[in-house]
Short mmCIF file of C-alpha atoms in Angstrom, two decimals:
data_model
loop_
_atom_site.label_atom_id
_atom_site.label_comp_id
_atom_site.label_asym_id
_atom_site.label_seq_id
_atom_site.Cartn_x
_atom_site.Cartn_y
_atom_site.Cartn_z
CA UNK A 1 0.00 0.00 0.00
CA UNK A 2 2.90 2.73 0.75
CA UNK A 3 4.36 1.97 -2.64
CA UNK A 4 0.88 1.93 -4.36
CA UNK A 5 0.68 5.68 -2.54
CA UNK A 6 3.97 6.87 -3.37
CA UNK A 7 3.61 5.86 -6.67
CA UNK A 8 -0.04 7.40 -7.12
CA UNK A 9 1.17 10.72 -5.53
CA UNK A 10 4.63 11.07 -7.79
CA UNK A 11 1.97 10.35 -10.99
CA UNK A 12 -0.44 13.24 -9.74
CA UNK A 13 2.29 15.77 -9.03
CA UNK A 14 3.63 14.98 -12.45
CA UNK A 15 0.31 14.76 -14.50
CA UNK A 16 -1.02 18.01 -12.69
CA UNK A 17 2.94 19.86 -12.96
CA UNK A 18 2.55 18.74 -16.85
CA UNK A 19 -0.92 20.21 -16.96
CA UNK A 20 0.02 23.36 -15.68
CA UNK A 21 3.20 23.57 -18.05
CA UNK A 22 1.15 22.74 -21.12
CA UNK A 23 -1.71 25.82 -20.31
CA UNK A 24 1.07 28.31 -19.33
CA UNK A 25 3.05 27.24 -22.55
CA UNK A 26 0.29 27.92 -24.59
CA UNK A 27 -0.59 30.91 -23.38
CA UNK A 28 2.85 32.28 -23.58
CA UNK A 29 2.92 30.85 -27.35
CA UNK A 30 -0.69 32.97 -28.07
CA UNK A 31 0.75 36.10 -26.09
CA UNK A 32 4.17 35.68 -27.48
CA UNK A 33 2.39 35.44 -31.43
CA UNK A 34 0.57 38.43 -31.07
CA UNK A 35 3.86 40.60 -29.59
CA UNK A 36 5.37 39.38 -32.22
CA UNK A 37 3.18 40.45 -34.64
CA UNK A 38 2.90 43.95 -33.09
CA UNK A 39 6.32 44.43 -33.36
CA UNK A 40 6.55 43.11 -36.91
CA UNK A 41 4.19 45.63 -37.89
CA UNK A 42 5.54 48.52 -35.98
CA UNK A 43 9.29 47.87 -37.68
CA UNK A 44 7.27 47.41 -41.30
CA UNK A 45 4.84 51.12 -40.72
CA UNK A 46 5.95 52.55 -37.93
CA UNK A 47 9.99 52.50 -37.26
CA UNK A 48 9.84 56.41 -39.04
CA UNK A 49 7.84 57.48 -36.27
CA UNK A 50 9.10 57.78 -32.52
CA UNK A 51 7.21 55.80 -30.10
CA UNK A 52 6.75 58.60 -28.54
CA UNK A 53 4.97 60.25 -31.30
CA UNK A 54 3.32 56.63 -31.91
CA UNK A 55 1.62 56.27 -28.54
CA UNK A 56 -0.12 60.14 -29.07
CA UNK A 57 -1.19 59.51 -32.50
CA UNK A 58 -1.58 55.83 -33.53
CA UNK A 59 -1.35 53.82 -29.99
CA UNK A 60 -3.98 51.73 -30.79
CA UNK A 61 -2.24 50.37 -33.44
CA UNK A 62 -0.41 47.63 -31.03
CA UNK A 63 -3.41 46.90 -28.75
CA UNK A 64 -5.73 45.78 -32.05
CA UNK A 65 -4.08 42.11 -31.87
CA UNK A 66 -4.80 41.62 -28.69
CA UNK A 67 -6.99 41.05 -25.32
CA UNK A 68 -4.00 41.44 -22.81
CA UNK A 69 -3.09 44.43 -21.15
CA UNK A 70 -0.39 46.46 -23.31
CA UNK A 71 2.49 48.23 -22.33
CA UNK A 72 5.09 50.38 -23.84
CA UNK A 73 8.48 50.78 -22.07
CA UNK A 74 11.44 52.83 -23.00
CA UNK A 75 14.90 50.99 -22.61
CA UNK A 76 15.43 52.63 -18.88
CA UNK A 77 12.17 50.46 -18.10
CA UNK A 78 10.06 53.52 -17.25
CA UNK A 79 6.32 52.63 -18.61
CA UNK A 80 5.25 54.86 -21.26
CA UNK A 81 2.10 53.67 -21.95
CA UNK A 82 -0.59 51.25 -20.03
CA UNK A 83 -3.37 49.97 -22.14
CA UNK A 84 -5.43 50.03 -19.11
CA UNK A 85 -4.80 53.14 -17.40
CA UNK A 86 -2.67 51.47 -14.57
CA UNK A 87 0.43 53.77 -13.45
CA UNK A 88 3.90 52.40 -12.66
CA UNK A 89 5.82 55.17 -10.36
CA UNK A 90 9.02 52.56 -9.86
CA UNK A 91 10.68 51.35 -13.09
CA UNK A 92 9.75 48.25 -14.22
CA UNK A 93 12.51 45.64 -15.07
CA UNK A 94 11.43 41.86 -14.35
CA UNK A 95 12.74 39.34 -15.97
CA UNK A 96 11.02 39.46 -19.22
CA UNK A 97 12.16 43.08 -19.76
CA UNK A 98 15.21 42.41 -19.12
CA UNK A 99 15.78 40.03 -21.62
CA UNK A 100 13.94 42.03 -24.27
CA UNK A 101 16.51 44.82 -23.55
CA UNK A 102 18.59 42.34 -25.08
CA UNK A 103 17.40 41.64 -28.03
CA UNK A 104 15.28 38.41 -26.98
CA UNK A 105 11.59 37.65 -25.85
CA UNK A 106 11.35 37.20 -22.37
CA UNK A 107 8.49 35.50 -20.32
CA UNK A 108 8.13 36.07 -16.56
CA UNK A 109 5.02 34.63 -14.45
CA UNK A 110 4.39 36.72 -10.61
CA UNK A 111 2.03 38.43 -8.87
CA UNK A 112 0.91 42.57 -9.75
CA UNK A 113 -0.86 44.76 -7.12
CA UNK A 114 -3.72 45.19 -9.18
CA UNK A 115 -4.64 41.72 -9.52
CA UNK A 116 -5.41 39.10 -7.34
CA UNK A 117 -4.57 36.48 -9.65
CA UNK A 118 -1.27 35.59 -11.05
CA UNK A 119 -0.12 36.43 -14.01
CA UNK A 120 2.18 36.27 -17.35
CA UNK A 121 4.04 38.72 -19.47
CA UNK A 122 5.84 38.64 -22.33
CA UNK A 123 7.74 41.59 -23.47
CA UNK A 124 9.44 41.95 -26.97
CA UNK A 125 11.57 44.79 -28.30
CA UNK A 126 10.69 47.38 -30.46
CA UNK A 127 13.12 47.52 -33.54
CA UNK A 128 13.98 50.97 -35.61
CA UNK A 129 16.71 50.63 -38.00
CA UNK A 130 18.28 47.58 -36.65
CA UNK A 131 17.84 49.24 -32.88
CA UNK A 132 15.89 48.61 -30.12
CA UNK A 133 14.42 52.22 -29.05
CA UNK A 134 11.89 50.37 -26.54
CA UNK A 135 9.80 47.42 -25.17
CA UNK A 136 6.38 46.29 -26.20
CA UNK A 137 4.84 44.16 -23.04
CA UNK A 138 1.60 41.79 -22.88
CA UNK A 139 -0.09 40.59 -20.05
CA UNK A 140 -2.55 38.67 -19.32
CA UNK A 141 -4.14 37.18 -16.31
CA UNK A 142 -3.81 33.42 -15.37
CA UNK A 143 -6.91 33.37 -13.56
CA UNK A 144 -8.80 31.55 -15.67
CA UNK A 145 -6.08 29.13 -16.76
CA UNK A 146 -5.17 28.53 -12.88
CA UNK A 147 -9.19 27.73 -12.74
CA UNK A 148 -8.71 25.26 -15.33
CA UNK A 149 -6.07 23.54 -14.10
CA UNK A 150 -7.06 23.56 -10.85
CA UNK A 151 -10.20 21.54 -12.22
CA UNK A 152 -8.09 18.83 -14.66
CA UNK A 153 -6.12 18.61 -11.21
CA UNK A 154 -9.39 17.63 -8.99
CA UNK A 155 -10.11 15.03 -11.38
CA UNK A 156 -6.62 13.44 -11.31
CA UNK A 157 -7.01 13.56 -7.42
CA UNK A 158 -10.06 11.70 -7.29
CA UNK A 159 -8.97 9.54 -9.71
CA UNK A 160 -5.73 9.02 -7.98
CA UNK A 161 -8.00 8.52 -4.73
CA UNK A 162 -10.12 5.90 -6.67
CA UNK A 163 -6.93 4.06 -8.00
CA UNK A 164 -5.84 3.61 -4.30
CA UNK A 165 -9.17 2.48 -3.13
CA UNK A 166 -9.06 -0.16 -5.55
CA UNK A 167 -5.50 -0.93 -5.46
CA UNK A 168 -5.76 -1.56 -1.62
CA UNK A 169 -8.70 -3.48 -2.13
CA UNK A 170 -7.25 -5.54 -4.27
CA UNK A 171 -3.79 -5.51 -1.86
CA UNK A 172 -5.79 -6.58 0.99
CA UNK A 173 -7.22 -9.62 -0.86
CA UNK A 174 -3.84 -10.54 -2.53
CA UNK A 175 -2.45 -10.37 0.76
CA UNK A 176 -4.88 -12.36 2.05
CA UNK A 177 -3.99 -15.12 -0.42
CA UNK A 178 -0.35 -14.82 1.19
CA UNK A 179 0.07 -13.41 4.45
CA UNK A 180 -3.09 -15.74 6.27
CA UNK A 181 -1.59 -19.06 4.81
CA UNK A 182 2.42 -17.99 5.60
CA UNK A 183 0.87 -16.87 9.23
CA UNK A 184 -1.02 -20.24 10.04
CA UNK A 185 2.35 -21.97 8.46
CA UNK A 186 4.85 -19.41 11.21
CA UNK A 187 2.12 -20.22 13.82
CA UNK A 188 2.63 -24.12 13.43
CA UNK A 189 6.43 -23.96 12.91
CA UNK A 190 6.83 -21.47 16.63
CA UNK A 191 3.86 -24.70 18.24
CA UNK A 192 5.90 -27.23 16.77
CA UNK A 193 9.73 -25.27 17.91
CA UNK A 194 7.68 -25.28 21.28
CA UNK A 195 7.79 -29.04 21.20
CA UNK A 196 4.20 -29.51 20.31
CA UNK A 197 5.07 -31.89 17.66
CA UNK A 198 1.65 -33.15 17.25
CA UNK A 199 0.20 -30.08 15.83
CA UNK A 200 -0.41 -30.04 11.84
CA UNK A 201 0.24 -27.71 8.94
CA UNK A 202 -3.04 -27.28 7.05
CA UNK A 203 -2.61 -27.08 3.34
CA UNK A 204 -4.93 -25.05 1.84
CA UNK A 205 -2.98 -24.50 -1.88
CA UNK A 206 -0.46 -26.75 -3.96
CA UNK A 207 1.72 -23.71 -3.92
CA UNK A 208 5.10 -22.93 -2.25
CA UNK A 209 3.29 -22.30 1.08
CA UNK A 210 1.36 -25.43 0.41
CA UNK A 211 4.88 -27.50 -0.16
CA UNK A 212 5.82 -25.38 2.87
CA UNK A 213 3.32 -27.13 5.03
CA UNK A 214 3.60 -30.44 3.72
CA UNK A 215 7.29 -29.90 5.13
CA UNK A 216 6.66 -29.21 8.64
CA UNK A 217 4.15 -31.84 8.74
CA UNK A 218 6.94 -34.33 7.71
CA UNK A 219 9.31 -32.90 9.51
CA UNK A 220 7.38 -33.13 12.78
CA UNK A 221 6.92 -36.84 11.86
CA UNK A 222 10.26 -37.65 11.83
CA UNK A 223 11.01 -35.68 14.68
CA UNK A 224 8.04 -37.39 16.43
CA UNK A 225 10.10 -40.92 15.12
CA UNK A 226 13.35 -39.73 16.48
CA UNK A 227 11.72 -38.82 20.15
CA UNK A 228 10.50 -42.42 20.44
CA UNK A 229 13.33 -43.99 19.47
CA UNK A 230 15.40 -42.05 22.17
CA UNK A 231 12.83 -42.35 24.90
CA UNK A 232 12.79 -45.81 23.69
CA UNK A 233 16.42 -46.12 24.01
CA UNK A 234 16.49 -44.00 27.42
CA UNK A 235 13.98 -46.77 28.91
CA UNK A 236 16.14 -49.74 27.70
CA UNK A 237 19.20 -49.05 28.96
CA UNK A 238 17.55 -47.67 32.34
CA UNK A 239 16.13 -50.89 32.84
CA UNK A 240 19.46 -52.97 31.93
CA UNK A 241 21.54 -50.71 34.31
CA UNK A 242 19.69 -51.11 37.21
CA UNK A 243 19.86 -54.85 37.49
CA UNK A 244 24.52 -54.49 37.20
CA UNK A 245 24.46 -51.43 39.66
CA UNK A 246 22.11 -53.64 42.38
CA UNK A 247 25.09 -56.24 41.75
CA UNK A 248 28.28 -53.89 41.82
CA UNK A 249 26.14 -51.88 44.99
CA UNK A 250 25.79 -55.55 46.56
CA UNK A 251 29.23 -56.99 46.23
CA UNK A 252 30.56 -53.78 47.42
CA UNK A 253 28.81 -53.49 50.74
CA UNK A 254 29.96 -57.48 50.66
CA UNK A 255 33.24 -57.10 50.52
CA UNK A 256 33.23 -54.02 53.07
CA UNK A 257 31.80 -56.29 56.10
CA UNK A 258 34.36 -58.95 55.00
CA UNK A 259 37.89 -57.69 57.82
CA UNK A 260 40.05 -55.78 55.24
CA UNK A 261 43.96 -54.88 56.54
CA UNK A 262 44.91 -52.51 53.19
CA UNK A 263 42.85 -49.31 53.23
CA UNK A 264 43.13 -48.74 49.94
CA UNK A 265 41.02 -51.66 49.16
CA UNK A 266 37.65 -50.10 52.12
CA UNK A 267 38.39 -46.63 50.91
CA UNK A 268 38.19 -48.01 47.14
CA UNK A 269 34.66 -50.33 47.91
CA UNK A 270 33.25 -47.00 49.76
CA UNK A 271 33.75 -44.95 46.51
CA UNK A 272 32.28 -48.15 44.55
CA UNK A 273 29.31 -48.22 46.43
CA UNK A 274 28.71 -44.22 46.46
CA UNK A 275 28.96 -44.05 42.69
CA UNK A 276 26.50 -46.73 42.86
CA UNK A 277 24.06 -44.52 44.82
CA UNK A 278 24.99 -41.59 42.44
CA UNK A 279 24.47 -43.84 39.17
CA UNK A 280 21.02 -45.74 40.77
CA UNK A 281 20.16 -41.94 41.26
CA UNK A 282 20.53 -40.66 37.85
CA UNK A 283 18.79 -44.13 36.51
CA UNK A 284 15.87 -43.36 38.33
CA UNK A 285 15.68 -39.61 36.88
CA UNK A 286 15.77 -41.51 33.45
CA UNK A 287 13.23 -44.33 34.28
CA UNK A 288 11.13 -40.99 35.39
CA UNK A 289 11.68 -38.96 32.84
CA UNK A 290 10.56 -42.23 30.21
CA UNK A 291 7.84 -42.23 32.02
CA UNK A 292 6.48 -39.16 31.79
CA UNK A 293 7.36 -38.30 27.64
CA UNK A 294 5.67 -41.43 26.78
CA UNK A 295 2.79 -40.68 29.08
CA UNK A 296 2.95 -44.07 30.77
CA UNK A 297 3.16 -42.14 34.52
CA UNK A 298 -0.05 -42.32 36.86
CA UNK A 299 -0.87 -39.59 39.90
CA UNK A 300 -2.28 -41.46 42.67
CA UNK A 301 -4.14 -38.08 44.19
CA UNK A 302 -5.00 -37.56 47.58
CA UNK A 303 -6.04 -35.05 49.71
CA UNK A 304 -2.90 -33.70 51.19
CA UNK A 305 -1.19 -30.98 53.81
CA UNK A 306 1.54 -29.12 51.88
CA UNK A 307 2.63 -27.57 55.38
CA UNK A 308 3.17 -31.24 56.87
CA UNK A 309 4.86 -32.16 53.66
CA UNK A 310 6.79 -29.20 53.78
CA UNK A 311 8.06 -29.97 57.35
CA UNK A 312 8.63 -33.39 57.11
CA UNK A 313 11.17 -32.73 54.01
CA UNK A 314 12.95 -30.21 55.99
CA UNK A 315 13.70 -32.97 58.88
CA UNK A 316 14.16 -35.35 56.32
CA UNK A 317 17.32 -33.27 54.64
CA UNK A 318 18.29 -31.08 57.89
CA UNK A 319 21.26 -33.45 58.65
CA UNK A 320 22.45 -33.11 54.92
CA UNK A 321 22.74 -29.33 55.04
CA UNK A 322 23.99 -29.30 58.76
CA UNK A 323 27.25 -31.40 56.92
CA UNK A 324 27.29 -28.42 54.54
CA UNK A 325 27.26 -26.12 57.16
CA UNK A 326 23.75 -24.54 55.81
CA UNK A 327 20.37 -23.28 57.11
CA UNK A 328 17.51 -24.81 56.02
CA UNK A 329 14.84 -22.25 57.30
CA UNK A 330 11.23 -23.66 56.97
CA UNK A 331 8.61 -20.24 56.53
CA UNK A 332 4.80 -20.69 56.13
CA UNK A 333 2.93 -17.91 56.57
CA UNK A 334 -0.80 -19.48 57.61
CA UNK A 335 -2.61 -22.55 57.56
CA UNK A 336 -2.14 -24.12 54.09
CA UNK A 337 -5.44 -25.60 52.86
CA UNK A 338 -5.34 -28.84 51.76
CA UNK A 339 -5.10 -29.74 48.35
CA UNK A 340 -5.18 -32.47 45.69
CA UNK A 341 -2.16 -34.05 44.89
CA UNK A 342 0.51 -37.35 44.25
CA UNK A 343 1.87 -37.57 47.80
CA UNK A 344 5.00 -38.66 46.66
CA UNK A 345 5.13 -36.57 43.80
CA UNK A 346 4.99 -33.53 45.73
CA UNK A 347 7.63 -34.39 47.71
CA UNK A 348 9.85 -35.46 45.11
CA UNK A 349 9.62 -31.99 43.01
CA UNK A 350 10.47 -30.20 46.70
CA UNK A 351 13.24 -32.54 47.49
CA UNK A 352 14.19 -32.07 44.18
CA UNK A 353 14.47 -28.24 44.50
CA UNK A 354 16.11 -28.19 47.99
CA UNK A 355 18.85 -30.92 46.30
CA UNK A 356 19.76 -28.07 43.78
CA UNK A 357 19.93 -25.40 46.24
CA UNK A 358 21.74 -27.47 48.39
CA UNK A 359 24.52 -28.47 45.73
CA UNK A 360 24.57 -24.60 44.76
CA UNK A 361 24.93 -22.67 47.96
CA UNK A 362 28.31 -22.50 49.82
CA UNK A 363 29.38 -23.47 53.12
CA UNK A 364 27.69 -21.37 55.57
CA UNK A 365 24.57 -20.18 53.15
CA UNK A 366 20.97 -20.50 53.96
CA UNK A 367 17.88 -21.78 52.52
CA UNK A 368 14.93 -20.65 52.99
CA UNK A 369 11.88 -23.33 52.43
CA UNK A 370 8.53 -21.09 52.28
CA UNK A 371 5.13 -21.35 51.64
CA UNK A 372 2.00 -19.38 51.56
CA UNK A 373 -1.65 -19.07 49.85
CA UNK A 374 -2.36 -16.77 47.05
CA UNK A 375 -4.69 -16.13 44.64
CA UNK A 376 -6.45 -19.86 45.09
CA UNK A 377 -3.04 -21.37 44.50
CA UNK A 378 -0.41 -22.30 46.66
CA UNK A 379 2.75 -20.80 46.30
CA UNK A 380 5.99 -22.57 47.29
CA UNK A 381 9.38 -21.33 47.10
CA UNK A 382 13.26 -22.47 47.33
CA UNK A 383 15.08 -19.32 47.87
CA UNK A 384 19.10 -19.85 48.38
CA UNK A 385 21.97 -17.32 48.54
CA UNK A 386 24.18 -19.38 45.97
CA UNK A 387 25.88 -19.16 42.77
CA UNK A 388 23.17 -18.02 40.70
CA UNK A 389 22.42 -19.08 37.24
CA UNK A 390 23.53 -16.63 34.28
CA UNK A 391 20.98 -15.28 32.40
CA UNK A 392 21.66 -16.78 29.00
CA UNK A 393 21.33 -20.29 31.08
CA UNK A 394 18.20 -19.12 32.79
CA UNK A 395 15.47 -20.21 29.75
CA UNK A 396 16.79 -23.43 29.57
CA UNK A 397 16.83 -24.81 32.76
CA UNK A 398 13.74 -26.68 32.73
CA UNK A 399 14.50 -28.13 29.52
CA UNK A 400 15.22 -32.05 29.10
CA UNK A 401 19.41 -32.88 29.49
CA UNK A 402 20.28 -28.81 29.97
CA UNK A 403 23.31 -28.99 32.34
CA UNK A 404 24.37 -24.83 31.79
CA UNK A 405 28.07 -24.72 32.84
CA UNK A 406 28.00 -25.51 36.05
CA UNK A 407 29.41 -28.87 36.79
CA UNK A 408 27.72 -29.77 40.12
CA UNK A 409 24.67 -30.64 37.21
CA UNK A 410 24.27 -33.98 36.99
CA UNK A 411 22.18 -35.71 34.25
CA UNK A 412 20.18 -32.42 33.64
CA UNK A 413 16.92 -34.27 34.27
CA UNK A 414 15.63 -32.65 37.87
CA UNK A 415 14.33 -29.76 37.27
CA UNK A 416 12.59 -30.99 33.62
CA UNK A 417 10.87 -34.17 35.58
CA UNK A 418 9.68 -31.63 38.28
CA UNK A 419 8.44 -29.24 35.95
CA UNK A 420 5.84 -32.09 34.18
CA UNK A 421 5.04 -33.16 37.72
CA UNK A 422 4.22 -29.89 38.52
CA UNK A 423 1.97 -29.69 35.33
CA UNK A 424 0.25 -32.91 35.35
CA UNK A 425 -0.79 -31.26 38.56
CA UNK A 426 -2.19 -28.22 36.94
CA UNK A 427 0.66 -25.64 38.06
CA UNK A 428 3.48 -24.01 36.97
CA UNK A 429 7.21 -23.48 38.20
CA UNK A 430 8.92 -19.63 38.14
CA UNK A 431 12.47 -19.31 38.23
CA UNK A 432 14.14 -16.16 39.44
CA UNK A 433 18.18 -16.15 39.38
CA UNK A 434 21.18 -13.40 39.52
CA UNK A 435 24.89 -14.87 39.05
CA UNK A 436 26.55 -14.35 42.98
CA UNK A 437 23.13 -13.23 44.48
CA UNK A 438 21.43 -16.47 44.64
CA UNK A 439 18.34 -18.31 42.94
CA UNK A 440 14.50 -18.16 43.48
CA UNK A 441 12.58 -21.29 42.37
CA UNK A 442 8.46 -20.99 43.35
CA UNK A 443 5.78 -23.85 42.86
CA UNK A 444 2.58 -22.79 41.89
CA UNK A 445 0.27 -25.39 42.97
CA UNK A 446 -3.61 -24.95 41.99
CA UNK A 447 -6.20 -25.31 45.34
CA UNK A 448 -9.45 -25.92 43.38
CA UNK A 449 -8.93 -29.18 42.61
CA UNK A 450 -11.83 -31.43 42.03
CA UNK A 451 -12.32 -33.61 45.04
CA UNK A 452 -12.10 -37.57 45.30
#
């Protein structure tokens, strides 16, 4: 549409600027015929007699040609004679008189004091034995030709203002044809970059936006493949790691009660059985985290007390941060009401969240373990005085396998399985961070929950 109206207004300023030109030529080529004809005929009867002697006996002579307003100047520019009575007390040398004074016809277009309208003069010099001895000037208003143009140049407006209408009309349902389909097709792609894989591409045309579509589609289809396969995979191996690591755990905490002389070999079996723990751990997050992309996990909802859950975590990993040398300080502003909710679940998403700020904080930190009601949800917050995440990290901390930089992460799985927990819950997790000031993780846990 701007270049439609860009275009449309350069076309009118030139078609009404041509307009204008082509009038005011041709009355400067009707004025300039008739000067020219007066002066012919003065230099063929008159050039014997002085113009001065002219204008008292035979002045009429140059205004019979004519409708314009006649003037006769001598070469100072002092008007000798005014067809129409109108006196000139300054001396009169414009640009048209000027160049008559030199032997040429001159043209100027301006504004008099005895007419409101513009107008044009041509002057033309007055010849007397190959002399000039003074300046024959017509003119003529433009009032009528200004009139005119200013008429031809309404129509071109409206019909420039029609020409848009339609144009945009037309624009808006071209566009329409275009920018709908490509928006649908950006809409799908940003769902399916999202990870809503399931969502389709409608194709409407077998055009480029059509063969666009068809695409995505496929590519969320093989993306859907690959997803399966690795969740696939990630449940497999889960499965066929846990049964070696009971083994290597077992044989470990056998060969610890057996009475070992070389240290080596107990601190050696005490590191075994540890990275056991560490690598049971981290199977468990995967076994979870299978669970829950394939859709296979089950809530087994309750009515529960987030405030006893809340405190009985808080015992539960008190002797873990007292090792660490950190304050685990349990706030809850009122009486929680009771909610809907996996038991265990719960407790693993806040164990999970307290884990994190516990690996995160230094010796001699707190943590402060809060909770409160608000807005018919309940609100439940880690808040530590830690390392802080960086701010290019901070979008992708919920995502599946993001570790960041840090390399207390482990498998990068925590905070992703709590996240779907929290959702298949019907809440939401916030995450507030600054590097060196600490991190702010809050549960928002929905209270109208339908009852069982």
């Amino acid at each position: 549409m701007l270049v439609i109206f860009i275009t449309v207004v350069i076309l009118e300023v030139f078609l009404i600027n041509a307009v204008k030109h082509y009038y005011y030529e041709s009355v400067e080529a009707l004025l300039s015929n008739q000067i020219m004809f007066s002066s012919d005929f003065y230099s063929r009867y008159f050039s014997s007699t002085s113009i001065e002697d002219l204008i008292i006996d035979d002045v009429d002579v140059f205004w019979q040609q004519t409708d314009a307003e006649v003037q006769i100047l001598d070469l100072k520019g002092n008007v000798l004679m005014d067809s129409i009575g109108v006196s000139f007390p300054n001396v009169v040398m414009s640009d048209d008189v000027v160049k008559s004074l030199k032997g040429e016809k001159g043209t100027w277009v301006g504004n008099v004091d005895y007419d409101t309208s513009p107008v044009m003069a041509v002057s033309y010099p007055l010849m007397s034995e190959g002399k000039i001895i003074g300046i024959i000037r017509f003119i003529t208003s433009l009032r009528e030709t200004n009139r005119t143009i200013k008429s031809i140049a309404i129509i071109f407006i409206w019909i420039g203002v029609i020409v848009i209408f339609i144009s945009g009309f037309m624009s808006i349902f071209l566009a329409n044809t275009i920018v709908k389909p490509l928006k649908e097709v950006t809409d799908v792609a940003q769902k399916m970059a999202n990870g809503q894989l399931k969502v389709r591409s409608e194709k409407k045309f077998d055009d480029e936006i059509g063969k666009l579509s068809d695409t995505l589609n496929f590519m969320a289809e093989e993306l859907i493949k690959k997803e399966e396969l690795k969740n696939d995979f990630i449940s497999s191996i889960s499965h066929e790691l846990r049964t070696p690591l009971t083994s290597i755990k077992g044989w470990a905490i056998t060969l610890k009660s057996e009475e070992l002389d070389n240290p080596l070999i107990k601190d050696g079996l005490d590191i075994i059985e540890k990275e056991s723990d560490r690598l049971t751990s981290m199977v468990e997050e995967l076994l979870d985290f299978s669970r829950f992309v394939s859709g296979r996990i089950k809530l087994n909802k309750e009515e529960v007390d987030i405030g006893k859950i809340m405190s009985q975590i808080t015992k539960q990993l008190t002797p873990r941060s007292n090792l660490k040398d950190i304050n685990i300080e349990l706030s809850i502003s009122e009486e929680l009401p009771r909610i809907i909710a996996d038991e265990n679940r719960i407790k693993q998403v806040f164990i999970n969240l307290i884990d994190n700020a516990l690996k995160f904080t230094p010796e001699g930190g707190k943590i402060i373990f809060s909770g409160e009601s608000k807005d018919n949800m309940i609100l439940v917050c880690v808040e530590d005085n830690g390392c802080g995440i960086p701010k290019e990290d901070l979008p992708y901390v919920m995502e599946k396998f993001y570790k960041g930089k840090n390399t207390k992460s482990h498998s990068g799985l925590g905070l992703s399985i709590s996240d779907e927990i929290v959702k298949l819950h019907g809440g939401y997790i916030k995450i507030e961070s600054e590097v060196d000031v600490g991190t702010k993780v809050c549960v928002f846990l929905p209270v109208e929950e339908e009852r069982i």
